[in-house]
CSV table of C-alpha atoms in Angstrom, one decimal:
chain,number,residue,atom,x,y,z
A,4,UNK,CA,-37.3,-5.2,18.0
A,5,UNK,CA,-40.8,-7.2,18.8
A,6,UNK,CA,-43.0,-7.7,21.9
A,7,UNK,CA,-42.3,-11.4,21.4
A,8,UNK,CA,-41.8,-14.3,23.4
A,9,UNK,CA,-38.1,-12.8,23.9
A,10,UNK,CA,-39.0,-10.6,26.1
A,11,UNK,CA,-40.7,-12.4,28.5
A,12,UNK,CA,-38.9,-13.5,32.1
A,13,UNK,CA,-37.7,-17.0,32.9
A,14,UNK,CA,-35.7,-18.9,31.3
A,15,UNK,CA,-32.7,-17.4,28.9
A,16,UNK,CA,-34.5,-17.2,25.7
A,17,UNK,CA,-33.3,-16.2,22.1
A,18,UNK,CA,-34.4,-14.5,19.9
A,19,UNK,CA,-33.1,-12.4,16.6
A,20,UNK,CA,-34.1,-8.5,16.5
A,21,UNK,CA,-34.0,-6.8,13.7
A,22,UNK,CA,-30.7,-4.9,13.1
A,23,UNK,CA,-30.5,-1.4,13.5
A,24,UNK,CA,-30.0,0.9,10.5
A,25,UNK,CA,-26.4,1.9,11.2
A,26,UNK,CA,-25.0,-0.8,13.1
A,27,UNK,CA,-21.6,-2.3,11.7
A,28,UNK,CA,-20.1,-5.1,10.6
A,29,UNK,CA,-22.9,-7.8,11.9
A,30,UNK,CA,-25.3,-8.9,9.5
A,31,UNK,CA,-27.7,-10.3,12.3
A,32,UNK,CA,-28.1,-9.4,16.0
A,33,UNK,CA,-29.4,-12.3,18.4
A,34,UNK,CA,-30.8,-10.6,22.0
A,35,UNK,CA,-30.2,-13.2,24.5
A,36,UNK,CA,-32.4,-12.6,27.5
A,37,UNK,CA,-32.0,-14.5,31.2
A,38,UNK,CA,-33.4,-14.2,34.3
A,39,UNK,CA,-30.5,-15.2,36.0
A,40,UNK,CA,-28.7,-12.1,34.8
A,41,UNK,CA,-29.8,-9.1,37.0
A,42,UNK,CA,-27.6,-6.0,35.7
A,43,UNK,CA,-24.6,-6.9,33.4
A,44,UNK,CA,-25.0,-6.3,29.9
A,45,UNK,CA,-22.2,-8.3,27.6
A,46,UNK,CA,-22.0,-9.0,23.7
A,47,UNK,CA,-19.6,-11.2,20.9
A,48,UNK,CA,-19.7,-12.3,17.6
A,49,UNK,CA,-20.5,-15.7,16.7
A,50,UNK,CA,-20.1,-16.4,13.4
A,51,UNK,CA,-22.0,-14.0,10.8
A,52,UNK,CA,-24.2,-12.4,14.0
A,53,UNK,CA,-23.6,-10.3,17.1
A,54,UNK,CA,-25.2,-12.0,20.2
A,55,UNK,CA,-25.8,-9.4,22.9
A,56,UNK,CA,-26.6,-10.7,26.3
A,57,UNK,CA,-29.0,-9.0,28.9
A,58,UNK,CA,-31.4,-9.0,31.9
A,59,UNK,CA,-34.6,-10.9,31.4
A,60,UNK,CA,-36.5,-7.7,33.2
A,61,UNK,CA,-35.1,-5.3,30.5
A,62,UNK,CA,-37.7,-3.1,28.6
A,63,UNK,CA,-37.8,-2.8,24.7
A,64,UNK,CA,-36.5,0.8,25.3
A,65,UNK,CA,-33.8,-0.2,27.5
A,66,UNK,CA,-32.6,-3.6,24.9
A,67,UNK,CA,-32.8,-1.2,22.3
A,68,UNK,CA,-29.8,1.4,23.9
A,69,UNK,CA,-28.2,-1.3,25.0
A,70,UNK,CA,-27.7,-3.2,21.5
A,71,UNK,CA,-26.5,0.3,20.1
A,72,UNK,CA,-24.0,0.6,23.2
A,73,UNK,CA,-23.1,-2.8,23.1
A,74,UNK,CA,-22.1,-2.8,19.1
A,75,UNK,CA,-20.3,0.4,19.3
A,76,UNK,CA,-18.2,-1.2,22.0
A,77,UNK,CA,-17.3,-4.0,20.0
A,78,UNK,CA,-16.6,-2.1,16.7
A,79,UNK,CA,-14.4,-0.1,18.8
A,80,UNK,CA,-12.4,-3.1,20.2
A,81,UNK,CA,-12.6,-4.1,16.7
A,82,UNK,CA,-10.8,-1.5,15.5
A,83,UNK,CA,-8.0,-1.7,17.7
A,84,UNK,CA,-6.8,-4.2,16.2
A,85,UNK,CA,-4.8,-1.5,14.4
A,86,UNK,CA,-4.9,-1.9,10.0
A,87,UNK,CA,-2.1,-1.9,8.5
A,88,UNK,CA,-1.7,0.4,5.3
A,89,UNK,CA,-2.6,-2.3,3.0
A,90,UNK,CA,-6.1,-3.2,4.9
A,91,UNK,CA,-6.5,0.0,4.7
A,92,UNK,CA,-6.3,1.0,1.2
A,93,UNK,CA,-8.8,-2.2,0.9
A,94,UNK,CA,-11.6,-0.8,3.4
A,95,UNK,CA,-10.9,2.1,1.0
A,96,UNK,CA,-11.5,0.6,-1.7
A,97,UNK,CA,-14.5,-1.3,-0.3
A,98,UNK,CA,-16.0,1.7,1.0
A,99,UNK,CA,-15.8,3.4,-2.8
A,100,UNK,CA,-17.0,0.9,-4.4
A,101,UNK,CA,-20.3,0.7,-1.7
A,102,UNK,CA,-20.7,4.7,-1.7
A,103,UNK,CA,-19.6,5.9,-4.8
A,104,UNK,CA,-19.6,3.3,-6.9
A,105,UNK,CA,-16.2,2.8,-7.2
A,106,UNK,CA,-15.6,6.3,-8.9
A,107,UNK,CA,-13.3,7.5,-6.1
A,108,UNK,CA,-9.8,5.7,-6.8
A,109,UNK,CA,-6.8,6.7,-4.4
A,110,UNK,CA,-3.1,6.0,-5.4
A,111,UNK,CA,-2.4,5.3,-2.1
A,112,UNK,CA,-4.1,4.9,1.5
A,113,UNK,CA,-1.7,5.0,4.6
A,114,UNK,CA,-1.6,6.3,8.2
A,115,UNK,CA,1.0,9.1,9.3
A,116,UNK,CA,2.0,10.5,12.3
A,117,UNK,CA,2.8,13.9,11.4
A,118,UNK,CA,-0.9,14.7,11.7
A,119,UNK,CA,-1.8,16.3,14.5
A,120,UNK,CA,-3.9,19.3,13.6
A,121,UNK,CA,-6.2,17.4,11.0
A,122,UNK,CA,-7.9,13.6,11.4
A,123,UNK,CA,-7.1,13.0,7.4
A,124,UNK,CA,-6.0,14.7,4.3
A,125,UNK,CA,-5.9,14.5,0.8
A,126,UNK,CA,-3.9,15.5,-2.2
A,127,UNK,CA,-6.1,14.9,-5.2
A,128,UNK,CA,-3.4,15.3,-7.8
A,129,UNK,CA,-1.5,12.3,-6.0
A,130,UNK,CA,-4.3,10.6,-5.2
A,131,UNK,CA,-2.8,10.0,-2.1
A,132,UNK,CA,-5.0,9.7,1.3
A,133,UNK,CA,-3.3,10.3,4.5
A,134,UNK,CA,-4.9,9.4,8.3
A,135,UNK,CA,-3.8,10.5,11.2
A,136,UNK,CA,-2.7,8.0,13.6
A,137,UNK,CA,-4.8,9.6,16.3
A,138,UNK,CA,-7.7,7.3,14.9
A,139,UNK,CA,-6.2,4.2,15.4
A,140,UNK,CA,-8.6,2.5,18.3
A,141,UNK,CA,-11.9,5.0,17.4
A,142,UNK,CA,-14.8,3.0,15.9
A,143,UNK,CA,-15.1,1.6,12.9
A,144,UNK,CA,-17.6,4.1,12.1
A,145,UNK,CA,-15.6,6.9,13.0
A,146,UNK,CA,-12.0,5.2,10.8
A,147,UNK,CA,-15.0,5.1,7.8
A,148,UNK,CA,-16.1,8.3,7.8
A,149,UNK,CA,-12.7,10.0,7.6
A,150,UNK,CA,-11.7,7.4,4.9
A,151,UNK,CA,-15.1,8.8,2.8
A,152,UNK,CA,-14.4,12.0,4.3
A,153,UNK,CA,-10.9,12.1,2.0
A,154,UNK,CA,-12.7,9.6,-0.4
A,155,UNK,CA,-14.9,12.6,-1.6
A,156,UNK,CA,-12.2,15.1,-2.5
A,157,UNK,CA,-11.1,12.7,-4.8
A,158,UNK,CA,-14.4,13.4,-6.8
A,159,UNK,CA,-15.1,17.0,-5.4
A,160,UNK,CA,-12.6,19.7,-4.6
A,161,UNK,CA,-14.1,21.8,-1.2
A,162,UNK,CA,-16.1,21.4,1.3
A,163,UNK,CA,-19.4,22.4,-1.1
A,164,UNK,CA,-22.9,21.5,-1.8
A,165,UNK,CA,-21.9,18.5,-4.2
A,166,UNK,CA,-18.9,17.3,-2.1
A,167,UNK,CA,-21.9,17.2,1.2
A,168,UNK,CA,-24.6,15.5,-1.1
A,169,UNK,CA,-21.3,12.5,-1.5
A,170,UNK,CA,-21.3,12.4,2.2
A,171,UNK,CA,-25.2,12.0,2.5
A,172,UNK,CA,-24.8,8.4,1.1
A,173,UNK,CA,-22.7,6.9,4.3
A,174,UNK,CA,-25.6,6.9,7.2
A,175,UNK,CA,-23.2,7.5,9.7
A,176,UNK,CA,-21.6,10.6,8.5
A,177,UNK,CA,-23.7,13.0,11.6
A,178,UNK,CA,-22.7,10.3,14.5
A,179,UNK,CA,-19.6,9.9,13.4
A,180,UNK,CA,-18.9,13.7,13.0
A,181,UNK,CA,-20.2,13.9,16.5
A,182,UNK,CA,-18.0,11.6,17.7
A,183,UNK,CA,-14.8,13.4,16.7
A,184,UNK,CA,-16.1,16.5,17.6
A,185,UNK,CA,-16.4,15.2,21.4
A,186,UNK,CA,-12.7,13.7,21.0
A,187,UNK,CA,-11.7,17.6,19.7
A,188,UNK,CA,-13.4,19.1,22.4
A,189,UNK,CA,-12.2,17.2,25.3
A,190,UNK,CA,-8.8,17.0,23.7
A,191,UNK,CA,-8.4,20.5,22.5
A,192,UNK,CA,-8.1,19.6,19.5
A,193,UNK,CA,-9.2,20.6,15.6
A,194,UNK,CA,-12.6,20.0,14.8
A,195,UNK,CA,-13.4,17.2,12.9
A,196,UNK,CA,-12.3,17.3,8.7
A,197,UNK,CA,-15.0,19.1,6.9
A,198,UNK,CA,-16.3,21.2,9.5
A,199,UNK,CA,-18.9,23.6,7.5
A,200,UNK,CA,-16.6,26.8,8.7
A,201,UNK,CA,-13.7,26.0,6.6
């Protein structure tokens, strides 16, 4: 994000920033400063780009957070707009063919509700993947990680060296463990799938 014209006070200007390495889903971000907005912060998709809304006074520091905030917020309202099985098996597929070149071919994607003790599993004779329903409503992100998570075991057994390296491809695989980690603690819950101890 430049020290451009953007950022100066007065009148609501636009401007495009650059997008940030793991944001989802919008292939453009438009920061849409006005002076007339003093501290709400507010963001939607139009068309192919995410336009986030903010103060005019805001620093560079402070627009950056707030882009990452406000794109996590909408992937997550995204999201709830719960997948069905069959939009899932297609994100799964997408998400193969963009990581691991399409090598990593599940018989079947679905969400269950008997999972409670694990965010996703696997049976690699099958090829089945299961998620939990507990997932439903987290961030895109989070949905994708787990779906790669399983993805992997298709190609690598374990939890070793070459299933991690798999991992390493999807940029969000540390925020989103993160993320389901804060979810397991303040839940009580298991530790996200994968957890190096197992």
């Amino acid at each position: 994000m430049s020290a451009d014209p953007l950022h100066r006070a007065g009148k609501p200007q636009r401007g495009k920033t650059s997008r940030p390495p793991d944001a989802a889903a919008a292939s453009e971000i438009e920061v849409r400063r006005s002076a007339r907005r003093r501290r709400t912060v507010s963001a939607y998709r139009e068309g192919g780009r995410t336009v986030v809304l903010i103060p005019a006074r805001m620093s560079e520091a402070e627009e950056r957070r707030w882009v990452t905030v406000m794109l996590d917020k909408l992937a997550a309202q995204e999201s709830r707009r719960t997948l069905g099985d069959t939009e899932l098996a297609e994100r799964a597929e997408r998400l193969s063919a963009q990581y691991f070149d399409g090598r990593a071919r599940p018989a079947s994607v679905r969400w269950v509700t008997n999972q409670n003790t694990r965010w996703g599993s696997c049976t690699p004779a099958e090829g089945s993947i299961r998620l939990s329903h507990r997932l439903q409503g987290m961030p895109e992100y989070v949905v994708d990680y787990v779906l790669l998570h399983e993805l992997a075991h298709l190609l690598v057994p374990g939890h070793g060296p070459d299933f991690w390296r798999l991992l390493e491809a999807y940029p969000r695989t540390e925020r989103a463990r993160g993320y389901l980690e804060g979810v397991a603690a303040a839940a009580r819950l298991p530790h996200p799938p994968g957890a190096r101890g197992e």
